[in-house]
Coordinates of C-alpha atoms and ligand atoms in Angstrom, one line a residue:
M1 CA 99.3 123.5 108.9
L2 CA 98.2 120.8 106.1
R3 CA 97.0 117.7 107.6
A4 CA 94.9 114.8 106.3
V5 CA 92.3 113.6 108.6
E6 CA 91.9 109.9 108.5
P7 CA 88.5 108.8 109.8
S8 CA 90.6 106.7 112.2
R9 CA 90.9 105.8 116.0
R10 CA 93.9 108.4 116.4
N11 CA 92.2 111.6 114.8
F12 CA 89.0 110.5 116.7
L13 CA 91.0 110.9 119.9
V14 CA 92.1 114.5 119.2
G15 CA 88.6 115.2 120.0
L16 CA 88.8 112.8 123.0
G17 CA 92.0 114.2 124.3
R18 CA 90.6 116.4 126.6
F19 CA 88.8 113.5 128.5
A20 CA 92.3 111.9 128.9
A21 CA 92.2 112.8 132.7
V22 CA 89.8 109.9 133.4
A23 CA 92.4 107.4 132.4
P24 CA 93.9 107.1 135.9
L25 CA 90.6 106.3 137.2
A26 CA 90.3 103.5 134.8
A27 CA 93.7 102.2 135.5
S28 CA 93.2 102.2 139.3
M29 CA 90.4 99.6 138.8
P30 CA 92.3 96.5 137.5
W31 CA 89.0 94.6 137.7
A32 CA 87.6 96.9 134.9
A33 CA 86.9 95.7 131.5
G34 CA 90.0 95.7 129.2
A35 CA 92.4 96.5 131.7
A36 CA 95.6 94.5 131.6
R37 CA 95.3 91.9 134.5
A38 CA 99.1 91.6 135.3
A39 CA 99.5 89.0 138.1
S40 CA 102.5 90.4 139.7
P41 CA 103.4 89.4 143.2
P42 CA 103.5 92.0 145.9
L43 CA 107.1 93.7 145.8
A44 CA 109.6 94.4 148.5
C45 CA 110.0 98.2 149.0
P46 CA 113.5 99.4 148.7
P47 CA 114.2 101.6 151.9
K48 CA 114.2 105.3 151.6
S49 CA 117.9 105.3 151.5
A50 CA 118.2 103.4 148.3
W51 CA 115.9 106.0 146.6
T52 CA 118.2 108.8 148.0
D53 CA 121.1 106.6 146.6
L54 CA 119.8 106.3 143.3
A55 CA 118.7 110.0 142.8
A56 CA 122.4 111.0 143.7
K57 CA 123.7 109.0 140.9
V58 CA 121.1 109.6 138.1
S59 CA 121.6 113.1 136.6
G60 CA 117.7 113.8 135.8
G61 CA 116.9 112.6 139.3
V62 CA 114.3 110.3 140.5
L63 CA 110.4 110.8 140.7
T64 CA 108.3 109.0 143.3
P65 CA 104.5 108.9 143.8
L66 CA 105.1 111.8 146.2
D67 CA 105.9 113.9 143.3
P68 CA 103.2 116.1 141.4
F69 CA 101.9 114.6 138.2
F70 CA 103.6 111.3 138.9
T71 CA 100.6 109.3 137.2
D72 CA 100.9 111.6 134.3
V73 CA 104.7 111.1 133.6
C74 CA 104.1 107.3 134.1
R75 CA 101.1 107.0 131.5
P76 CA 101.7 105.0 128.5
N77 CA 100.2 105.2 125.3
N78 CA 98.1 102.1 125.6
L79 CA 95.8 102.7 128.7
R80 CA 95.4 98.9 129.1
Y81 CA 99.0 99.1 130.9
D82 CA 98.7 101.8 132.8
T83 CA 100.6 100.3 135.7
L84 CA 102.1 102.7 138.3
P85 CA 105.8 102.2 139.2
M86 CA 107.4 102.6 142.4
G87 CA 109.6 105.2 141.1
V88 CA 111.2 106.6 137.9
A89 CA 114.9 107.0 137.1
R90 CA 115.3 109.9 134.5
C91 CA 118.6 109.2 132.8
L92 CA 120.6 111.9 130.8
T93 CA 123.9 109.8 130.2
T94 CA 125.1 106.6 129.5
Q95 CA 126.9 106.4 133.3
D96 CA 123.1 107.3 134.4
V97 CA 121.7 104.1 132.7
Q98 CA 124.8 102.2 134.2
A99 CA 124.0 103.4 137.5
A100 CA 120.2 102.6 137.2
I101 CA 121.1 99.0 136.0
A102 CA 123.4 98.4 138.9
W103 CA 120.6 99.8 141.4
V104 CA 117.7 97.2 140.1
R105 CA 120.3 94.5 140.3
Q106 CA 121.1 95.4 144.2
Q107 CA 117.3 96.0 145.0
A108 CA 116.1 92.9 142.9
I109 CA 113.1 94.7 141.8
P110 CA 111.5 94.7 138.4
F111 CA 112.1 97.4 135.9
S112 CA 111.2 98.6 132.4
V113 CA 113.0 100.8 130.0
R114 CA 110.8 103.5 128.3
S115 CA 111.5 106.1 125.7
G116 CA 108.3 107.1 123.9
G117 CA 106.2 104.8 125.9
H118 CA 104.2 103.7 122.8
N119 CA 104.6 100.0 122.9
Y120 CA 101.3 98.3 122.0
A121 CA 101.6 95.4 124.8
G122 CA 102.7 97.6 127.7
Y123 CA 106.2 96.3 127.7
S124 CA 107.7 99.6 128.8
S125 CA 105.6 99.4 131.8
T126 CA 106.5 98.1 135.2
N127 CA 105.4 98.1 138.9
G128 CA 109.2 98.4 140.0
L129 CA 111.5 101.1 138.4
L130 CA 110.9 102.7 135.3
I131 CA 114.0 103.6 133.6
D132 CA 113.1 106.7 131.8
M133 CA 115.0 107.8 128.8
S134 CA 113.0 110.6 127.5
L135 CA 115.1 113.4 129.0
M136 CA 118.1 111.8 127.0
A137 CA 117.1 113.7 123.8
G138 CA 119.0 115.2 121.1
V139 CA 120.4 115.0 117.6
E140 CA 124.0 115.8 116.6
V141 CA 125.6 116.1 113.4
V142 CA 128.6 113.6 113.1
D143 CA 129.6 114.2 109.5
K144 CA 127.6 116.8 107.5
K145 CA 128.8 116.0 104.2
E146 CA 127.7 112.5 104.6
G147 CA 124.6 113.2 106.5
I148 CA 125.6 111.3 109.4
V149 CA 123.9 112.0 112.8
R150 CA 123.8 110.8 116.3
V151 CA 120.3 110.7 117.8
K152 CA 120.4 110.2 121.8
G153 CA 118.5 107.1 123.1
G154 CA 115.4 108.8 124.6
T155 CA 114.9 111.0 121.5
G156 CA 111.2 111.2 120.5
N157 CA 110.4 111.4 116.9
A158 CA 109.1 115.2 117.0
L159 CA 112.8 116.0 118.0
V160 CA 114.4 114.1 115.3
Y161 CA 112.1 115.3 112.7
K162 CA 112.8 118.9 113.7
E163 CA 116.4 118.6 113.6
L164 CA 116.5 116.8 110.3
E165 CA 114.5 119.5 108.6
R166 CA 117.1 122.0 109.8
L167 CA 119.5 120.0 108.2
G168 CA 117.7 119.4 104.9
R169 CA 117.8 115.6 105.2
T170 CA 115.4 112.7 106.4
I171 CA 115.4 109.0 107.3
T172 CA 112.6 106.4 107.1
H173 CA 110.4 107.7 109.7
G174 CA 106.7 107.1 111.0
R175 CA 103.8 109.3 111.4
C176 CA 103.4 109.8 115.0
D177 CA 105.6 112.7 116.7
A178 CA 105.2 111.1 119.9
V179 CA 106.7 107.6 119.2
G180 CA 110.3 107.2 120.7
A181 CA 113.2 106.8 118.1
A182 CA 114.5 104.0 120.2
G183 CA 111.6 101.8 120.1
F184 CA 110.7 102.7 116.6
L185 CA 114.5 101.8 115.1
L186 CA 115.2 98.7 117.4
G187 CA 112.3 97.0 116.0
G188 CA 112.7 97.9 112.5
G189 CA 110.7 101.1 111.7
I190 CA 108.3 101.3 108.8
G191 CA 107.4 104.7 107.1
F192 CA 106.4 106.1 103.8
N193 CA 110.2 106.4 103.0
M194 CA 110.8 102.7 103.4
R195 CA 110.4 101.6 100.0
L196 CA 113.0 104.1 98.7
Y197 CA 115.5 104.0 101.5
G198 CA 114.7 100.7 103.4
I199 CA 113.3 100.3 107.0
G200 CA 114.5 103.0 109.6
S201 CA 116.9 100.4 111.0
D202 CA 118.6 99.9 107.5
L203 CA 119.7 103.4 107.8
M204 CA 121.3 102.5 111.4
T205 CA 125.1 102.2 111.2
G206 CA 126.0 102.0 114.8
T207 CA 124.4 102.1 118.1
T208 CA 125.7 102.5 121.8
L209 CA 124.2 100.3 124.4
V210 CA 124.7 99.2 128.1
T211 CA 124.3 95.5 128.7
A212 CA 123.1 93.5 131.6
D213 CA 126.7 93.5 133.1
G214 CA 126.7 97.1 133.0
Q215 CA 129.3 97.5 130.0
R216 CA 129.1 99.8 127.3
H217 CA 129.3 98.7 123.8
D218 CA 129.7 100.7 120.6
A219 CA 128.3 98.4 118.0
N220 CA 128.5 98.6 114.5
E221 CA 129.6 96.6 111.5
K222 CA 133.2 96.3 112.8
A223 CA 133.0 96.2 116.7
D224 CA 130.4 94.1 118.5
S225 CA 128.7 93.0 114.9
S226 CA 126.4 90.7 116.2
L227 CA 124.9 93.1 118.8
Y228 CA 124.7 95.6 116.0
W229 CA 122.9 93.0 113.9
A230 CA 120.5 92.4 116.7
C231 CA 120.1 95.9 117.4
R232 CA 118.5 96.3 113.9
G233 CA 115.1 94.6 114.3
G234 CA 115.6 92.6 117.5
A235 CA 113.3 94.8 119.4
G236 CA 113.7 97.1 122.2
G237 CA 114.0 95.6 125.9
N238 CA 115.9 92.7 124.8
F239 CA 119.7 93.4 124.5
G240 CA 120.3 96.2 126.8
I241 CA 119.5 100.0 127.0
N242 CA 120.6 101.9 124.0
T243 CA 122.0 105.4 124.7
E244 CA 122.4 106.6 121.1
F245 CA 122.0 105.6 117.6
I246 CA 124.1 106.7 114.4
L247 CA 122.0 107.4 111.4
A248 CA 122.7 107.6 107.6
T249 CA 120.4 110.7 106.5
K250 CA 119.1 111.3 102.9
P251 CA 118.8 114.6 101.2
V252 CA 115.4 116.0 101.2
E253 CA 113.3 116.3 98.1
T254 CA 109.9 117.9 97.3
V255 CA 107.1 115.3 97.6
S256 CA 103.6 115.1 96.4
V257 CA 101.1 113.7 99.0
C258 CA 97.4 112.7 98.6
Q259 CA 94.6 111.3 100.7
L260 CA 91.8 109.5 98.5
T261 CA 88.6 108.0 100.1
W262 CA 85.9 105.6 98.4
T263 CA 82.6 105.2 99.7
D264 CA 81.5 102.9 96.5
K265 CA 82.7 99.5 95.0
Q266 CA 84.9 99.0 98.1
E267 CA 85.8 95.5 97.6
E268 CA 87.0 96.1 93.9
V269 CA 88.7 99.4 95.1
L270 CA 90.7 97.4 97.9
Y271 CA 91.7 94.6 95.4
E272 CA 93.0 97.1 92.9
L273 CA 94.8 99.0 95.4
L274 CA 96.6 95.9 96.9
T275 CA 97.4 94.3 93.4
R276 CA 98.3 97.3 91.5
L277 CA 100.2 99.5 93.7
P278 CA 103.0 97.1 94.2
K279 CA 104.1 97.9 90.7
A280 CA 104.7 101.6 91.6
P281 CA 108.1 103.1 91.5
N282 CA 110.1 103.0 95.0
S283 CA 109.6 106.5 95.3
F284 CA 106.0 105.9 96.2
G285 CA 104.6 104.9 99.6
S286 CA 101.2 104.4 100.9
K287 CA 99.1 103.3 103.6
V288 CA 95.7 101.7 102.8
N289 CA 92.8 101.7 105.4
V290 CA 89.4 100.0 105.6
N291 CA 87.7 102.3 108.2
L292 CA 84.9 100.9 110.5
P293 CA 83.1 103.2 112.1
S294 CA 82.1 103.5 115.8
I295 CA 78.7 102.6 117.4
Q296 CA 77.8 106.2 117.8
Q297 CA 79.2 107.1 114.1
R298 CA 77.1 104.5 112.8
C299 CA 74.2 106.1 114.4
Q300 CA 74.7 109.0 112.7
G301 CA 74.5 107.3 109.2
M302 CA 78.6 107.0 108.6
G303 CA 79.5 103.5 106.8
T304 CA 82.6 101.9 105.9
T305 CA 85.3 103.7 103.6
V306 CA 88.3 102.7 102.0
S307 CA 91.3 105.3 102.2
I308 CA 94.8 105.8 101.1
L309 CA 97.2 108.1 102.1
A310 CA 100.2 108.5 99.7
Q311 CA 103.6 110.1 99.3
L312 CA 105.7 110.4 95.9
H313 CA 109.0 111.7 95.9
K314 CA 108.9 114.1 93.0
T315 CA 112.4 114.0 91.3
R316 CA 111.9 110.2 90.4
G317 CA 109.7 111.2 87.4
A318 CA 106.1 109.6 88.2
R319 CA 102.7 111.2 88.9
L320 CA 100.4 110.1 91.8
Q321 CA 97.2 110.0 89.2
D322 CA 99.2 107.7 87.0
I323 CA 100.3 105.2 89.6
L324 CA 96.6 105.2 91.0
G325 CA 95.4 104.6 87.4
P326 CA 91.4 104.6 87.1
L327 CA 91.2 104.6 91.1
W328 CA 92.1 108.3 90.8
N329 CA 88.9 109.2 89.4
S330 CA 86.6 106.9 91.1
A331 CA 87.4 108.3 94.4
S332 CA 84.7 110.2 96.2
K333 CA 87.1 112.2 97.8
R334 CA 90.7 113.5 96.8
V335 CA 92.8 115.8 98.7
V336 CA 96.3 116.4 96.7
K337 CA 99.1 118.5 97.5
E338 CA 101.7 118.3 94.9
D339 CA 105.6 119.3 94.9
I340 CA 105.4 120.7 98.3
P341 CA 108.5 121.0 100.6
Y342 CA 109.2 117.7 102.2
W343 CA 108.5 118.4 105.8
V344 CA 105.2 120.3 104.7
G345 CA 104.2 116.8 103.3
Q346 CA 105.0 115.2 106.5
D347 CA 102.8 117.7 108.3
F348 CA 99.9 116.5 105.7
L349 CA 100.9 112.9 106.4
S350 CA 101.5 112.9 110.3
E351 CA 99.0 111.8 113.0
E352 CA 98.3 113.0 116.5
T353 CA 97.6 110.6 119.1
F354 CA 96.5 110.4 122.9
P355 CA 96.5 107.6 125.2
Y356 CA 93.2 105.2 124.9
F357 CA 92.9 101.3 124.9
Y358 CA 93.9 99.2 122.1
Q359 CA 95.3 95.9 120.8
E360 CA 96.5 95.3 117.2
K361 CA 97.3 92.1 115.1
S362 CA 99.7 92.0 112.2
S363 CA 101.2 89.9 109.4
Y364 CA 102.9 90.1 106.0
M365 CA 101.3 89.5 102.7
Q366 CA 102.4 89.4 99.1
A367 CA 100.5 90.8 96.4
G368 CA 100.2 87.7 94.6
T369 CA 98.2 85.9 97.2
I370 CA 95.6 88.5 97.5
S371 CA 92.5 87.4 95.5
R372 CA 89.2 89.2 94.9
D373 CA 87.6 86.2 97.2
A374 CA 90.0 86.9 100.1
V375 CA 89.0 90.7 99.8
A376 CA 85.3 89.6 99.7
A377 CA 85.8 87.4 102.5
M378 CA 87.4 90.4 104.9
F379 CA 84.6 92.7 103.9
K380 CA 82.1 90.1 104.9
A381 CA 83.7 89.6 108.2
A382 CA 84.1 93.3 108.7
R383 CA 80.5 93.7 108.7
D384 CA 80.1 91.5 111.8
Q385 CA 82.4 93.7 113.9
P386 CA 80.1 94.4 117.2
G387 CA 81.6 97.9 117.4
T388 CA 82.9 99.8 120.3
S389 CA 82.8 103.7 120.9
M390 CA 85.8 104.1 118.7
P391 CA 86.6 103.5 114.9
V392 CA 88.8 100.9 114.0
S393 CA 90.3 99.7 110.9
F394 CA 92.0 97.1 108.8
K395 CA 95.0 98.5 107.0
F396 CA 97.6 97.6 104.8
F397 CA 101.3 99.5 105.0
Q398 CA 102.9 99.3 101.7
T399 CA 106.3 97.5 102.1
G400 CA 108.3 96.2 98.9
G401 CA 110.6 98.4 96.9
A402 CA 114.0 98.7 99.1
C403 CA 112.5 96.8 102.1
N404 CA 113.0 93.7 100.1
D405 CA 116.6 94.6 98.9
K406 CA 118.4 92.9 102.1
A407 CA 118.4 89.3 102.5
P408 CA 116.1 88.1 105.6
D409 CA 119.2 87.3 107.6
A410 CA 121.2 90.5 106.8
T411 CA 119.7 92.3 109.7
A412 CA 117.5 91.1 112.7
Y413 CA 114.5 92.3 110.8
V414 CA 113.5 89.2 109.1
H415 CA 110.4 90.4 107.4
R416 CA 111.8 91.0 103.7
G417 CA 110.3 89.7 100.3
N418 CA 106.5 90.8 100.9
D419 CA 104.3 93.9 99.6
W420 CA 101.9 94.5 102.5
L421 CA 102.1 94.8 106.3
F422 CA 98.5 94.0 107.2
S423 CA 97.3 95.0 110.6
V424 CA 93.7 94.9 112.1
E425 CA 93.3 96.9 115.1
M426 CA 90.7 97.2 118.2
N427 CA 90.3 100.2 120.0
W428 CA 88.0 101.2 122.7
W429 CA 87.4 103.9 125.4
L430 CA 87.1 101.9 128.9
P431 CA 85.0 104.6 130.5
T432 CA 82.2 104.2 127.9
D433 CA 82.1 100.7 126.5
P434 CA 81.1 97.7 128.8
S435 CA 83.4 94.7 129.3
G436 CA 81.0 92.3 127.6
L437 CA 81.4 94.5 124.4
I438 CA 85.1 94.6 124.5
D439 CA 85.4 90.9 124.9
E440 CA 83.0 90.2 121.8
N441 CA 85.1 92.8 119.9
L442 CA 88.4 91.2 120.7
A443 CA 87.0 87.7 119.9
W444 CA 85.9 89.2 116.6
Q445 CA 89.5 90.7 116.1
K446 CA 90.9 87.3 116.3
D447 CA 88.6 85.7 114.0
F448 CA 89.1 88.4 111.5
Y449 CA 93.0 87.9 111.9
A450 CA 92.8 84.2 111.4
L451 CA 90.3 84.7 108.3
A452 CA 92.5 87.2 106.6
N453 CA 96.0 85.4 107.2
K454 CA 94.4 82.3 105.7
A455 CA 92.6 83.9 102.7
C456 CA 95.8 85.8 102.0
A457 CA 98.4 83.2 102.9
A458 CA 100.1 85.8 105.4
V459 CA 102.9 85.1 107.4
G460 CA 104.9 86.6 110.6
A461 CA 104.0 89.5 112.6
Y462 CA 105.4 92.9 113.0
Q463 CA 107.7 93.1 116.5
N464 CA 106.9 96.6 116.6
F465 CA 103.1 96.0 116.8
P466 CA 103.5 93.5 119.7
D467 CA 100.4 91.4 120.3
P468 CA 100.2 89.7 123.5
T469 CA 97.7 87.2 122.5
L470 CA 99.9 85.9 119.3
D471 CA 100.6 82.3 119.2
D472 CA 104.4 81.2 118.9
Y473 CA 105.2 85.2 118.8
A474 CA 109.0 84.7 118.8
N475 CA 109.0 82.6 115.2
A476 CA 106.3 85.1 114.0
Y477 CA 108.5 88.3 114.9
Y478 CA 112.0 86.8 114.2
G479 CA 111.4 83.8 112.0
Q480 CA 114.6 82.1 110.6
N481 CA 116.5 85.0 112.5
L482 CA 115.3 83.8 115.8
A483 CA 118.3 81.3 116.8
R484 CA 120.8 83.9 116.1
L485 CA 118.9 86.4 118.1
R486 CA 119.1 83.8 121.1
A487 CA 122.8 83.3 120.6
V488 CA 123.3 86.9 121.0
K489 CA 121.0 86.9 124.0
K490 CA 123.1 84.2 125.4
Q491 CA 126.1 86.1 124.9
V492 CA 125.3 89.4 126.6
D493 CA 122.6 88.5 129.0
P494 CA 122.6 84.7 130.0
G495 CA 120.6 85.6 133.2
N496 CA 117.8 87.1 131.1
F497 CA 118.2 90.2 133.1
F498 CA 116.3 92.2 130.4
T499 CA 112.8 90.3 130.0
Y500 CA 109.1 91.1 129.2
G501 CA 106.3 89.2 128.3
Q502 CA 107.4 88.5 124.8
G503 CA 111.2 88.9 125.4
I504 CA 113.9 86.9 123.3
K505 CA 115.4 84.2 125.9
P506 CA 119.1 83.1 125.8
A507 CA 119.7 80.1 123.8
Ligands
FAD601 C1 100.4 106.1 117.7 C2 101.5 105.0 117.2 C3 102.0 105.0 116.1 C4 103.0 104.3 115.4 N1 103.3 104.5 114.0 C5 104.5 103.7 113.7 C6 105.1 103.9 112.3 O1 104.6 104.9 111.7 N2 106.1 103.0 112.0 C7 106.4 102.0 112.9 O2 107.4 101.3 112.6 N3 106.1 102.1 114.1 C8 105.1 102.7 114.7 N4 104.4 102.6 115.9 C9 104.8 101.6 116.8 C10 106.3 102.0 117.2 O3 107.2 102.0 116.5 C11 106.8 101.0 118.7 O4 105.5 100.8 119.2 C12 108.0 101.3 119.1 O5 108.5 100.4 119.7 C13 107.4 102.5 120.3 O6 108.7 103.1 120.7 P1 108.8 103.9 121.7 O7 110.0 104.2 122.3 O8 107.6 105.1 121.7 O9 107.9 103.0 123.2 P2 108.3 102.4 124.5 O10 107.2 101.9 124.9 O11 109.2 103.4 125.5 O12 109.2 101.2 124.1 C14 109.2 100.2 123.2 C15 110.1 99.1 123.6 O13 111.4 99.4 123.5 C16 112.1 99.4 124.8 N5 112.8 100.4 124.9 C17 112.8 101.7 125.0 N6 113.6 102.5 124.9 C18 114.7 101.9 124.9 C19 116.0 102.3 124.8 N7 116.4 103.3 124.6 N8 116.9 100.9 124.7 C20 116.5 99.8 124.7 N9 115.3 99.6 124.8 C21 114.5 100.5 125.0 C22 111.1 99.3 125.7 O14 111.3 98.6 127.2 C23 109.8 98.4 124.9 O15 110.1 97.2 125.4 C24 103.6 103.2 116.4 C25 102.9 102.9 117.6 C26 101.9 103.8 118.0 C27 101.5 103.7 119.5

């Protein structure tokens, strides 16, 4: 298999994956550095008969802490939020979801819904009932000629990709196989195809969900249209539990993909990339990274690098080297695969992940507001990153193109009219990094984010990269769409049954 190797945290963890078994140890030390300190009140325990009752109603059964591998099943991707639930209801059908909702109402205990478990901020973790959707997985063809498919509510990206490959079709999708389609689509969904097809949720033509009152809704343009609107960018965990998504797919083409790395003149390279690439045709997609090495990598002499991962759909008649211009030849390393089958290209672009500790902060930028001075200021601030045992990066996902075709209020995803989704990550490995060091790094991240936002006049934040420390998160995630989202919430969930730290509150 061809695969680009970014010097990023995620590939770094391919090496660390075998140590992931120490994670429960860290999670069982809530006082430990970097662990999320949830101040949850002690819970009343549902009687044993209640668990038996739930298990009889949910066709995938119920797991409790007495089951082997309970902690493994419950582990989220971000180990900061490795909270153990009381039990896990494994839903296979819409009726199972209705039964689980009725049960948590009756027992009056907290709950969370989980598909892929990749929420950045732990909003699919709970100390009550975990409603696990991951067994409700599958992709069915609804209309072969039109390329319409039905994706079940708990399907993971890996299965979606496999089924789409069989059909010779694709959608706008991300790079990580283990992310859940539900969380990805409900929060918007960005990926290398978004400049050509729009964001992932722009391809959603309908969805089925169970709301707080236990009712099933088949929401689309014609029926429950406000709920349908809200499910395209209003983020998971706000309006109900989605049990299926109807998606319009696109025929697959061949692609050219590349990964270029620069070790010299990095400020100039980054400025050129950020201001040149927005002029590329919509068939081009990219992600630009500035990679900051870990403390251990620094000891080995590794320095900061700038890199790009890019994809170009062939039939649109342009060449990667023309789009990159002089930057093509100035790269110190270049890996290129030209005119390869679409899904082979995705093998190259995809990333593997393992659970670890992280926090991400994001915002949206326009090329016109990115200056050489702004880029220089970012590099200067990056030199002050204290460093952890993991590499980190600040990165730019290329938006623009078809992402901007829709008006900001056409769907709940408000972030139209920009060229880049900027994000700065902080990653660490709890068993290695002392608490003081993590605090220093998080403080650096906060300052870096403020500096980059000010220097580039950035706005908003991506709701699928939730940041628990973000001020005024609701306006940052939803902007002018917040009022309508709150009105929809009031309509379907006036009691705020579906709630979490950064949930949408009823009007
Ligand atoms: C390694 C990694 C790579 C990523 N790559 C990308 C990328 O390329 N593009 C991109 O856009 N994003 C990306 N993301 C962000 C990702 O899209 C979001 O974190 C997404 O919400 C995760 O979905 P999930 O189902 O895996 O997560 P979960 O943690 O299971 O759920 C996310 C949220 O949705 C709720 N939810 C889950 N299932 C349902 C359901 N069936 N109905 C209603 N609500 C539900 C949860 O309660 C939670 O609030 C990435 C994240 C990680 C960690």
